[in-house]
mmCIF file of C-alpha atoms in Angstrom:
data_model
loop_
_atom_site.group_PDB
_atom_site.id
_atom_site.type_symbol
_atom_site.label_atom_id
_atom_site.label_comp_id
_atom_site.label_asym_id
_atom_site.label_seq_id
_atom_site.Cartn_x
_atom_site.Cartn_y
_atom_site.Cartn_z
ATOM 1 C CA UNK A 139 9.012 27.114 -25.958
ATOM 2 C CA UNK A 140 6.652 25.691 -28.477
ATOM 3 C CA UNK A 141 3.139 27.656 -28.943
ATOM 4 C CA UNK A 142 0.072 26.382 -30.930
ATOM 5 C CA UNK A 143 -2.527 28.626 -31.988
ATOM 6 C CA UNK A 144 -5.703 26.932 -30.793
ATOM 7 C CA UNK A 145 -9.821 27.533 -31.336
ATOM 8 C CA UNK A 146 -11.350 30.360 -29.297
ATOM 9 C CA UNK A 147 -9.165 33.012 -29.038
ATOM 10 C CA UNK A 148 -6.207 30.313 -27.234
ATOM 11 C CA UNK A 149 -2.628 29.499 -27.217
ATOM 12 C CA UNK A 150 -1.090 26.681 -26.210
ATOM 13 C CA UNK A 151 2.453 26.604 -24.927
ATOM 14 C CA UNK A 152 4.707 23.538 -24.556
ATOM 15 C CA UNK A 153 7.354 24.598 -22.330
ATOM 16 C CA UNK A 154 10.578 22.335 -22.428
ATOM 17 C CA UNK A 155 12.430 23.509 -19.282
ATOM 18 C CA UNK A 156 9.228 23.794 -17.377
ATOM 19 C CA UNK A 157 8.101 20.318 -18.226
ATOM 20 C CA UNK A 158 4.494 21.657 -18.279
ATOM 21 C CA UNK A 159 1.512 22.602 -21.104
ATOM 22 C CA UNK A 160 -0.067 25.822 -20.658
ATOM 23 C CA UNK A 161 -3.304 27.114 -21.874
ATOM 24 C CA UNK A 162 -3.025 31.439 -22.688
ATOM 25 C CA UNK A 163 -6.799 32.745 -23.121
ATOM 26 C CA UNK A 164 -5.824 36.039 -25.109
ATOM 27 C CA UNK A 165 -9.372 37.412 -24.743
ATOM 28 C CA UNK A 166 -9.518 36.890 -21.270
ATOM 29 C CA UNK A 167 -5.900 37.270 -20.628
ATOM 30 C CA UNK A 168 -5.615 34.220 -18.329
ATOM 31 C CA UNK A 169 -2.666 31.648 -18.180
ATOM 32 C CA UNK A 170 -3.853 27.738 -16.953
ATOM 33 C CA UNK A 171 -2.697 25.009 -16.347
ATOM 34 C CA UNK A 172 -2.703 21.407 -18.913
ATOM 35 C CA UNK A 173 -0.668 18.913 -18.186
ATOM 36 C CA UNK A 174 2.636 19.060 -16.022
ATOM 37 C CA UNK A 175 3.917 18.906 -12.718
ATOM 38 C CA UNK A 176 7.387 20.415 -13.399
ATOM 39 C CA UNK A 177 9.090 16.747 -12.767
ATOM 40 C CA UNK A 178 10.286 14.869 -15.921
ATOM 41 C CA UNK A 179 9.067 11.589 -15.607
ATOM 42 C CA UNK A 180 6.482 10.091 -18.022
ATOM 43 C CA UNK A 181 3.558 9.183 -15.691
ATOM 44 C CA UNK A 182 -0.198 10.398 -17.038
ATOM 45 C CA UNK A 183 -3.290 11.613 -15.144
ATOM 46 C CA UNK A 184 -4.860 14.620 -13.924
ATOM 47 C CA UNK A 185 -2.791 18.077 -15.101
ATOM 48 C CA UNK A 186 -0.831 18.539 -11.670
ATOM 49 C CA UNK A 187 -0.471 14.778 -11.696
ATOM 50 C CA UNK A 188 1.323 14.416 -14.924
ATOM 51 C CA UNK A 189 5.264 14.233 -16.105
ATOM 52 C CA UNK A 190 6.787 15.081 -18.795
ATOM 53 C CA UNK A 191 10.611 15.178 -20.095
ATOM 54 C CA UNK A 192 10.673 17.930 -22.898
ATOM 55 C CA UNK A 193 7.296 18.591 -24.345
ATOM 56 C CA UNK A 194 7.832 19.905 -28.010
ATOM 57 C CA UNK A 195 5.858 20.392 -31.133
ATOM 58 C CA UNK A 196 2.012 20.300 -30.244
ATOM 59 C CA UNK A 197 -1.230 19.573 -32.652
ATOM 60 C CA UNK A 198 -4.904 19.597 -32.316
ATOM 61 C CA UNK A 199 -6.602 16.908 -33.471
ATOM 62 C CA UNK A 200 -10.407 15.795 -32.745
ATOM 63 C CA UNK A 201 -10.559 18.230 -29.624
ATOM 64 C CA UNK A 202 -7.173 16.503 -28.549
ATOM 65 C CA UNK A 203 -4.439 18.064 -28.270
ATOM 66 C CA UNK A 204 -1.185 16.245 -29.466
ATOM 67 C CA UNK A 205 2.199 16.948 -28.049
ATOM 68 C CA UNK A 206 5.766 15.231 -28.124
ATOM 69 C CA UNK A 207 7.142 14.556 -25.360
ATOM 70 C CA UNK A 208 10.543 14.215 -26.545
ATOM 71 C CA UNK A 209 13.255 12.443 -24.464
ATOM 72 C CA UNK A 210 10.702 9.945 -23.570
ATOM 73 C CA UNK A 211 9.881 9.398 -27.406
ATOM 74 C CA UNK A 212 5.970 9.328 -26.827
ATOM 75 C CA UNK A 213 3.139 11.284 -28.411
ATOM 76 C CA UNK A 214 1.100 11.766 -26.100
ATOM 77 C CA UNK A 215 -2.710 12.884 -26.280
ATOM 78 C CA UNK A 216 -4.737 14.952 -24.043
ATOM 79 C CA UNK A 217 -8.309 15.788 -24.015
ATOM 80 C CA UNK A 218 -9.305 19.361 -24.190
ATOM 81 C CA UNK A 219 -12.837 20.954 -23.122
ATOM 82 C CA UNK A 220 -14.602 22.596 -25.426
#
C-alpha cells in the first residue's frame, strides 16, 4: 500500500492489490471511497466507475491528487473536494 498524508486531518491510500484509492478521515475516523472499482483496466470516470492496474506513489498537486497507475504506465489525475 502507498499512503499520502493529505490537508485536513486525511490520508490517502493507493492500494495495489485492491486496485482502488481510498480517502482515511483520521478526525472523523471514516474510510471512502476515490477512484476504483477493484477491476484493473484503465477506463476513467466516476470513483465506482474507474480501473486501475496497480496504483502506486500518489501526490497532491493544485487540489489534484496525482497517482501512478503503474502497469498501465499513466499518471493519472483526479480532482479532490475541498
Amino acid at each position: 500500500e502507498n499512503i499520502l498524508l493529505g490537508s485536513k486531518n486525511s490520508l490517502y491510500v493507493a492500494e495495489a492489490g485492491g486496485l482502488r484509492i481510498r480517502k482515511v478521515d483520521l478526525k472523523k475516523k471514516t474510510v471512502s471511497l476515490v477512484s476504483g472499482n477493484g477491476e484493473r483496466g484503465k477506463k476513467n470516470g466516476p470513483a465506482a466507475y474507474a480501473e486501475w492496474n496497480i496504483p502506486k506513489g500518489m501526490a497532491m498537486l493544485n487540489g489534484r491528487l496525482l497517482v501512478s497507475d503503474y502497469v498501465n504506465d499513466l499518471i493519472r489525475s483526479l480532482n479532490i473536494p475541498k
